[in-house]
Structure formats: structure tokens, C-alpha cells
Amino acid sequence: MRKVVSIVGARPQFIKAATLSRQFRLLGVQESIIHTGQHFEANMSDIFFREMEIPKPAYQLDIHTLSHGAMTGRMLEGIEKALQVEKPDGVVLYGDTNSTLAGALAASKLRIPIVHVEAGLRSFDMTMPEEVNRVLTDRVSSILFCPTETAVNNLKREGFDHLPARVVNSGDVMYDGALYYEDKAQLKSDILRRVGTKKFVLATIHREENADSPEKLRSIIAGLNEIHKQVPVVVPLHPRTRNILAQQYILPNFIIIDPVGYFDMIMLLKNAELVITDSGGVQKEAFFFGKQCITLREQTEWIELVEKGFNVLVGSDSRRLISAFNSFRTQESDFSANLYGNGHAAKTIAEIIQKF
Ligand code: UDP
């Protein structure tokens, strides 16, 4: 493939795309970016393009704040038009958002080969919108880049050995990104001064299953309020969660800040005592930066972290959360295990795409 179109729309996709995009430039693969607009606020989108030096999108579809169906449908239409103009050799999709699925549908109907980065992940919970997006995207992809051996095995179980698709364990581009941007973050970020506390726990909450359930959200906030009495809890709050907290009159006592850029996020991760999250990416980043992670979900796609004792799943139950916090606080772990590749996933991926 000499010319690809990459489709992004949400924060974790900007972070993954930054690393692969740099490799495309190094190898002379021509890339046009379509930004669907799923995340559009400056601190959820522009800041990543600027800090991480992601090329300016050739298409800005500006589609957001709609139901899943309406959003995916409008994206499908916009992406199809752009692909008909660009006529790329392949379409690169990241992760599991509505932008991923819309890209998969548009490209497969136009018979353009699909490259899925972060393929093969499964939570085995089809009530999660992300799980539906992943399963469907994987099925129509031509090259599936898996971040872990677990992901490769998931695809094998689904019969991918018998499909005309290439499955590669490339390692995780997010690990490459964490290594590449760490020094820049150290130089450029002043978040530690701004949060004003040296000792803290970092937490993020945004997943639909938590944010859209007032009962679960209340329980999580109660748990974090309790933990904050022992160690300050810092939460860069996702706009979705912020809106629901306000609508439901749920009152956090801990330190809430606006969503931060990736440099600030790295510094928060590196300096936190431990991490509490329902994010997929943040679970891994906690590990990259040597922190225990408590996950506010009942299952995870990053099961190796749980199996090796770096991560514990507590759902939304405040008692389980507090008890995990108390036992993790005193636990020392060796984070030297190599679970997500060698930091050269993006190079491997770009080289295979170039030769495809
Ligand atoms: N992130 C960030 N600023 C924040 C919160 C998260 O840069 O205020 C980064 C985080 O480090 C990770 C990515 O966003 O790389 C994760 O995105 P998110 O949690 O939105 O999505 P998920 O990984 O669950 O799909």
C-alpha cells in the first residue's frame, strides 16, 4: 500500500494514530486522515494533534453528540464520500469506536482493504458498544494487528485461521507512544504544579456502562470520596461524566480537573500512587509507568494484567473499590514483564502495510 486513509474520531485513536503516522512519514507511505468529529472539544481533540504532531486531517466530518445509530450512519455516509475521492490502497482503523465501525462499513462496501490496529480484543460482553464495533470491524479486515498474544488467540477461536485475513502480533502502539513521548512530557508538562499535590491517586471514569448508570456512578463516586480522605484523588473528568454528575446532582469531594493532554496525562500516571479507571488505554498505561491499577469494570480486554496481579477488577461497587485500594497500597510489584511488545509495534505495522 502506497496510499492509505486513516480514520480517527476519539481521543484514544489520536494517541494511537500519532505513533503510526510518524512511521508512515518515515517510510514514505502517503496518508490522509479523516477526523469524524466524535470527540471535538479542544481538550479532547486539538491538543493531541498539536502536542503529538499528528498531521492535520484532510477531512473534518464534525459528527458528534448523536445516538449510536445516527452517529454511525452519518459517519458512514461522510467516510464513503471521502474514500471515493481519495481512492486509497487501504484504510487504517483504530480500536473500537463508532468511527472504527463506520470506517469498516464504508471501506468494505467499496472493497478497499482494511487494516485494523488493536484487533482481536474481546471483553465477551456484547452489551458493550465497543465489543460490537470490534467484532464487526475485525470480521471485514484484511490485516489484523493484535497488540497481545491473547488477542491473537481470540481471533483463532473465531476461525480467523480459515479466513482470507492476515493476523499479526505486532505489539501495542500505545507502548511505543508511552516510550516516545515520556521525555517530551517531562520537559513540557506543568500539571504536577497545577494539581498542587505530590501524593495522589489518579482516576478516570467515562465508560458508558458506568457514566450512563446513575446508580453505578453514585457508588463509584462514593468510593473515590472515601479514598480521597486517605490520599488526594485527582480526576481529569471526561465531558460525558461531567454532564451526568451535574444532571444527577452527584457531588464528588475529590480534585476534578478538565481533561488533560497526553503530556500531562503521562506525568499524572508517572507520579500517581496508583490508578483507578474504567478506560481501556489507561489500564495499560498504568502498567507502562509501573503503577497498580484498579479497574471499574467487571471484565477487561487486557486480561494479562489481571492474571499477573497488576490489575484488579472491582466493577462499580464502592466497597470492593475501597478494599482493593487498601490492599494495593501496601503491595510492591515488579513491572518488568514484557506484555505489550518491544516498543517498535508501529514500525512493524507500517512496514507490513507498505509491502501489502
Ligand atoms: N487521556 C488523556 N487525557 C485525559 C484522560 C485520558 O490524554 O484526561 C488518554 C489516556 O492516557 C489514554 C487515552 O486517553 O492514552 C485513553 O482514552 P479513553 O480513556 O478516553 O478511551 P479508552 O482507552 O477507554 O478507549
Coordinates of C-alpha atoms and ligand atoms in Angstrom, one line a residue:
M1 CA 0.0 0.0 0.0
R2 CA 1.4 3.3 -1.1
K3 CA -1.5 5.4 -0.1
V4 CA -3.7 4.9 3.0
V5 CA -6.6 6.8 4.6
S6 CA -6.6 6.7 8.4
I7 CA -9.9 7.2 10.2
V8 CA -9.9 8.7 13.7
G9 CA -12.5 10.4 15.9
A10 CA -11.9 9.8 19.5
R11 CA -9.1 10.6 22.0
P12 CA -7.6 7.1 22.2
Q13 CA -7.4 7.0 18.4
F14 CA -5.5 10.2 18.1
I15 CA -2.9 8.8 20.6
K16 CA -2.6 5.5 18.6
A17 CA -2.5 7.3 15.2
A18 CA 0.2 9.7 16.3
T19 CA 2.8 6.9 16.5
L20 CA 1.8 5.1 13.3
S21 CA 1.5 8.3 11.4
R22 CA 5.2 9.1 12.2
Q23 CA 6.2 5.7 10.8
F24 CA 4.2 6.3 7.6
R25 CA 6.1 9.6 7.1
L26 CA 9.5 7.8 7.7
L27 CA 8.6 5.1 5.2
G28 CA 7.1 7.4 2.5
V29 CA 3.6 5.9 2.8
Q30 CA 1.1 8.6 1.8
E31 CA -1.5 9.1 4.5
S32 CA -4.7 11.2 4.5
I33 CA -6.6 11.5 7.8
I34 CA -10.4 11.6 8.2
H35 CA -11.4 13.0 11.6
T36 CA -15.1 12.1 12.2
G37 CA -15.5 14.6 14.9
Q38 CA -16.7 12.1 17.5
H39 CA -14.5 14.0 20.1
F40 CA -14.5 17.6 19.2
E41 CA -13.7 19.8 22.3
A42 CA -10.2 21.4 22.2
N43 CA -9.0 19.4 25.2
M44 CA -10.3 16.1 23.8
S45 CA -9.0 16.6 20.2
D46 CA -6.9 19.6 19.1
I47 CA -4.4 19.3 21.9
F48 CA -3.4 15.8 20.8
F49 CA -2.9 16.9 17.2
R50 CA -0.7 19.8 18.3
E51 CA 1.3 18.1 21.1
M52 CA 1.8 14.8 19.3
E53 CA 2.4 16.4 15.9
I54 CA -0.3 14.5 14.1
P55 CA -0.8 15.7 10.5
K56 CA -3.9 17.9 10.0
P57 CA -6.9 15.9 8.9
A58 CA -7.8 16.2 5.2
Y59 CA -11.4 15.7 6.2
Q60 CA -13.2 17.0 9.3
L61 CA -16.7 15.5 9.4
D62 CA -17.8 17.2 12.6
I63 CA -20.2 14.4 13.6
H64 CA -20.9 14.1 17.3
T65 CA -23.4 14.2 20.1
L66 CA -25.9 11.8 18.4
S67 CA -27.3 8.4 19.3
H68 CA -25.0 5.4 18.3
G69 CA -27.1 4.7 15.2
A70 CA -27.4 8.2 14.0
M71 CA -23.7 8.9 14.6
T72 CA -22.5 5.7 12.9
G73 CA -24.9 6.3 9.9
R74 CA -23.8 9.8 9.3
M75 CA -20.2 8.9 9.6
L76 CA -20.6 6.0 7.1
E77 CA -22.0 8.5 4.6
G78 CA -19.2 11.1 5.1
I79 CA -16.4 8.5 5.1
E80 CA -17.8 6.8 1.9
K81 CA -17.7 10.2 0.1
A82 CA -14.1 10.9 1.2
L83 CA -12.9 7.4 0.2
Q84 CA -14.5 7.8 -3.2
V85 CA -12.4 10.9 -3.7
E86 CA -9.2 9.6 -2.2
K87 CA -9.2 6.1 -3.7
P88 CA -6.6 4.7 -1.2
D89 CA -4.9 1.3 -1.4
G90 CA -6.1 0.7 2.2
V91 CA -8.0 2.1 5.1
V92 CA -6.4 2.1 8.6
L93 CA -8.8 1.8 11.6
Y94 CA -8.0 2.0 15.3
G95 CA -9.7 0.4 18.2
D96 CA -13.4 0.1 18.8
T97 CA -15.3 3.3 18.5
N98 CA -18.3 4.2 16.3
S99 CA -15.7 5.9 13.9
T100 CA -14.0 2.5 13.6
L101 CA -17.2 0.7 12.7
A102 CA -18.3 3.4 10.3
G103 CA -14.9 3.2 8.6
A104 CA -15.1 -0.6 8.4
L105 CA -18.5 -0.5 6.8
A106 CA -17.6 2.2 4.3
A107 CA -14.4 0.6 3.2
S108 CA -15.7 -2.9 3.0
K109 CA -18.6 -1.8 0.7
L110 CA -16.1 0.0 -1.5
R111 CA -13.9 -3.1 -1.4
I112 CA -11.0 -1.2 -0.1
P113 CA -8.7 -3.5 2.1
I114 CA -9.0 -2.7 5.8
V115 CA -6.1 -2.6 8.3
H116 CA -7.3 -2.9 11.9
V117 CA -4.9 -1.7 14.6
E118 CA -5.7 -3.1 18.0
A119 CA -7.5 -6.1 16.6
G120 CA -8.7 -9.2 18.4
L121 CA -9.5 -7.7 21.8
R122 CA -12.6 -9.1 23.4
S123 CA -14.5 -8.4 26.6
F124 CA -17.0 -11.1 25.6
D125 CA -19.8 -8.7 26.6
M126 CA -21.9 -7.9 23.6
T127 CA -23.9 -5.3 25.5
M128 CA -20.8 -3.0 25.3
P129 CA -21.0 -0.8 22.1
E130 CA -17.2 -1.2 21.9
E131 CA -17.4 -5.0 21.7
V132 CA -19.9 -4.9 18.8
N133 CA -17.7 -2.4 17.0
R134 CA -14.6 -4.6 17.4
V135 CA -16.1 -7.9 16.5
L136 CA -17.7 -6.5 13.3
T137 CA -14.6 -4.5 12.3
D138 CA -12.3 -7.5 12.7
R139 CA -14.5 -9.7 10.6
V140 CA -14.2 -7.4 7.5
S141 CA -10.5 -6.6 8.0
S142 CA -7.7 -7.8 5.7
I143 CA -4.8 -7.2 8.1
L144 CA -5.4 -7.5 11.8
F145 CA -2.6 -6.1 14.0
C146 CA -3.0 -7.6 17.5
P147 CA -1.4 -5.9 20.5
T148 CA -1.1 -9.2 22.5
E149 CA -1.0 -12.9 22.2
T150 CA -4.4 -13.1 24.0
A151 CA -5.9 -11.1 21.1
V152 CA -4.3 -13.4 18.5
N153 CA -5.8 -16.4 20.3
N154 CA -9.3 -14.7 20.4
L155 CA -9.2 -14.4 16.6
K156 CA -8.0 -18.0 16.2
R157 CA -11.0 -19.2 18.3
E158 CA -13.3 -17.2 16.0
G159 CA -11.9 -19.1 13.0
F160 CA -9.6 -16.4 11.5
D161 CA -7.1 -19.2 10.6
H162 CA -9.7 -20.1 7.9
L163 CA -10.4 -16.6 6.6
P164 CA -8.6 -14.6 3.9
A165 CA -7.1 -12.3 6.5
R166 CA -3.6 -11.8 7.9
V167 CA -3.3 -11.8 11.7
V168 CA -0.1 -10.4 13.2
N169 CA 1.0 -10.0 16.8
S170 CA 2.6 -6.6 16.3
G171 CA 2.8 -5.5 20.0
D172 CA 0.9 -2.4 21.1
V173 CA 1.4 1.0 19.5
M174 CA 0.4 2.6 22.8
Y175 CA 3.5 1.2 24.4
D176 CA 5.6 2.8 21.6
G177 CA 3.8 6.1 22.3
A178 CA 4.4 6.0 26.0
L179 CA 8.1 5.4 25.5
Y180 CA 8.4 8.1 22.7
Y181 CA 6.5 10.9 24.5
E182 CA 7.8 10.3 28.0
D183 CA 10.8 12.6 27.8
K184 CA 8.8 15.3 26.0
A185 CA 6.2 15.1 28.7
Q186 CA 8.8 15.5 31.4
L187 CA 10.0 18.7 29.6
K188 CA 6.8 20.3 28.6
S189 CA 4.1 19.4 31.3
D190 CA 3.5 21.5 34.3
I191 CA 0.5 19.6 35.5
L192 CA 2.1 18.5 38.8
R193 CA 2.4 22.1 39.8
R194 CA -1.1 22.8 38.7
V195 CA -2.7 20.0 40.7
G196 CA -0.8 21.2 43.7
T197 CA -0.3 17.8 45.5
K198 CA 2.7 15.5 45.3
K199 CA 0.9 12.4 46.6
F200 CA -2.2 11.4 44.8
V201 CA -4.3 8.7 43.2
L202 CA -5.2 9.2 39.5
A203 CA -8.7 8.2 38.4
T204 CA -10.6 8.4 35.2
I205 CA -14.3 7.5 34.6
H206 CA -16.0 7.6 31.3
R207 CA -17.2 4.3 30.1
E208 CA -20.9 4.2 29.1
E209 CA -21.8 1.3 31.4
N210 CA -20.7 3.5 34.4
A211 CA -21.3 7.0 33.3
D212 CA -24.8 6.3 32.0
S213 CA -26.0 4.5 35.1
P214 CA -26.7 7.0 37.9
E215 CA -26.6 4.1 40.4
K216 CA -23.2 2.8 39.4
L217 CA -21.8 6.3 39.1
R218 CA -23.0 7.2 42.6
S219 CA -21.3 4.1 44.0
I220 CA -18.0 4.8 42.2
I221 CA -18.0 8.5 43.4
A222 CA -18.8 7.4 46.9
G223 CA -15.8 5.1 46.8
L224 CA -13.5 7.7 45.4
N225 CA -14.8 10.3 48.0
E226 CA -13.8 7.8 50.7
I227 CA -10.3 7.1 49.2
H228 CA -9.8 10.9 48.9
K229 CA -9.9 11.1 52.7
Q230 CA -6.7 9.0 52.8
V231 CA -4.9 10.2 49.7
P232 CA -6.0 13.0 47.4
V233 CA -7.8 11.7 44.3
V234 CA -7.2 13.6 41.0
V235 CA -9.7 13.1 38.2
P236 CA -9.3 14.6 34.8
L237 CA -13.0 14.4 34.1
H238 CA -14.4 13.3 30.7
P239 CA -17.2 15.6 29.4
R240 CA -19.8 12.8 29.4
T241 CA -19.3 12.0 33.1
R242 CA -19.2 15.7 34.0
N243 CA -22.6 16.2 32.4
I244 CA -24.2 13.2 34.1
L245 CA -22.8 14.2 37.5
A246 CA -24.4 17.6 37.1
Q247 CA -27.7 16.2 35.9
Q248 CA -27.9 13.7 38.8
Y249 CA -26.7 16.2 41.5
I250 CA -23.9 13.7 42.4
L251 CA -21.3 15.6 44.4
P252 CA -17.6 14.5 44.3
N253 CA -15.3 15.7 47.1
F254 CA -12.1 14.9 45.2
I255 CA -10.0 17.0 42.9
I256 CA -11.6 17.4 39.5
I257 CA -9.7 18.9 36.6
D258 CA -10.6 19.3 32.9
P259 CA -9.4 16.5 30.6
V260 CA -5.7 16.9 30.0
G261 CA -3.4 16.4 27.0
Y262 CA -1.2 13.4 26.7
F263 CA 1.9 15.0 28.1
D264 CA 0.0 16.0 31.3
M265 CA -1.5 12.5 31.4
I266 CA 1.9 10.8 31.3
M267 CA 3.1 13.0 34.2
L268 CA 0.0 12.2 36.2
L269 CA 0.5 8.4 35.5
K270 CA 4.2 8.5 36.4
N271 CA 3.6 10.3 39.7
A272 CA 0.4 8.7 40.9
E273 CA 0.4 6.4 43.9
L274 CA -1.9 4.1 42.0
V275 CA -4.5 4.3 39.2
I276 CA -8.3 3.8 39.2
T277 CA -10.0 3.7 35.9
D278 CA -12.6 2.3 33.6
S279 CA -10.6 3.2 30.5
G280 CA -9.0 0.6 28.3
G281 CA -5.9 2.6 27.5
V282 CA -5.3 3.8 31.0
Q283 CA -5.2 0.3 32.4
K284 CA -2.1 -0.4 30.2
E285 CA -0.5 2.9 30.7
A286 CA -0.7 2.3 34.5
F287 CA 1.4 -0.8 33.8
F288 CA 3.8 1.0 31.4
F289 CA 4.5 3.5 34.2
G290 CA 4.8 1.0 36.9
K291 CA 1.5 1.6 38.8
Q292 CA -1.1 -0.8 40.1
C293 CA -4.5 -0.4 38.6
I294 CA -8.0 -0.8 40.0
T295 CA -10.4 -1.2 37.1
L296 CA -14.0 -0.1 37.5
R297 CA -15.4 -2.8 35.3
E298 CA -16.4 -6.5 35.6
Q299 CA -14.2 -7.6 32.7
T300 CA -11.2 -6.3 30.8
E301 CA -9.7 -6.9 27.3
W302 CA -6.3 -6.6 29.0
I303 CA -6.7 -9.9 30.9
E304 CA -2.9 -10.5 31.2
L305 CA -2.7 -7.5 33.6
V306 CA -5.2 -9.2 35.9
E307 CA -3.6 -12.6 35.6
K308 CA -0.2 -11.2 36.6
G309 CA -1.6 -9.3 39.5
F310 CA -1.1 -5.7 38.2
N311 CA -4.8 -5.0 37.8
V312 CA -7.9 -5.9 39.8
L313 CA -11.5 -5.7 38.6
V314 CA -13.9 -4.2 41.1
G315 CA -17.0 -3.2 38.9
S316 CA -18.8 -0.2 40.3
D317 CA -19.0 -1.4 43.9
S318 CA -17.6 1.2 46.3
R319 CA -16.8 -1.4 48.9
R320 CA -14.8 -3.6 46.5
L321 CA -13.1 -0.4 45.3
I322 CA -12.0 0.7 48.8
S323 CA -10.9 -2.8 49.8
A324 CA -8.8 -3.1 46.6
F325 CA -7.3 0.3 47.3
N326 CA -6.3 -0.7 50.8
S327 CA -4.7 -4.0 49.7
F328 CA -2.9 -2.5 46.6
R329 CA -1.5 0.4 48.6
T330 CA 0.8 -1.9 50.5
Q331 CA 1.7 -4.2 47.6
E332 CA 5.0 -4.0 45.8
S333 CA 5.1 -5.3 42.2
D334 CA 7.8 -6.0 39.6
F335 CA 6.6 -4.3 36.4
S336 CA 9.5 -5.5 34.2
A337 CA 7.3 -8.1 32.4
N338 CA 7.2 -7.6 28.7
L339 CA 3.5 -7.8 27.9
Y340 CA 3.0 -5.4 25.0
G341 CA 5.8 -5.8 22.6
N342 CA 9.2 -4.2 22.3
G343 CA 8.2 -0.6 21.7
H344 CA 8.5 -1.0 17.9
A345 CA 4.9 -2.0 17.1
A346 CA 4.3 0.9 14.8
K347 CA 7.4 0.2 12.7
T348 CA 6.4 -3.4 12.3
I349 CA 2.8 -2.3 11.3
A350 CA 3.9 0.4 8.8
E351 CA 6.4 -2.0 7.1
I352 CA 3.8 -4.7 6.6
I353 CA 1.3 -2.1 5.3
Q354 CA 3.9 -0.7 2.9
K355 CA 4.6 -4.1 1.5
F356 CA 1.0 -5.3 1.3
Ligands
UDP1 N1 -6.1 10.5 28.3 C1 -5.6 11.8 28.2 N2 -6.2 12.8 29.0 C2 -7.2 12.5 29.9 C3 -7.6 11.2 30.0 C4 -7.1 10.2 29.2 O1 -4.7 12.0 27.4 O2 -7.6 13.5 30.5 C5 -5.5 9.5 27.5 C6 -5.0 8.3 28.2 O3 -3.7 8.5 28.7 C7 -5.1 7.2 27.2 C8 -6.3 7.6 26.4 O4 -6.6 9.0 26.7 O5 -4.0 7.2 26.3 C9 -7.5 6.7 26.8 O6 -8.6 7.2 26.2 P1 -10.0 6.9 26.9 O7 -9.9 6.6 28.3 O8 -10.9 8.1 26.5 O9 -10.5 5.7 26.0 P2 -10.3 4.1 26.1 O10 -8.9 3.8 26.2 O11 -11.1 3.6 27.2 O12 -10.9 3.6 24.8

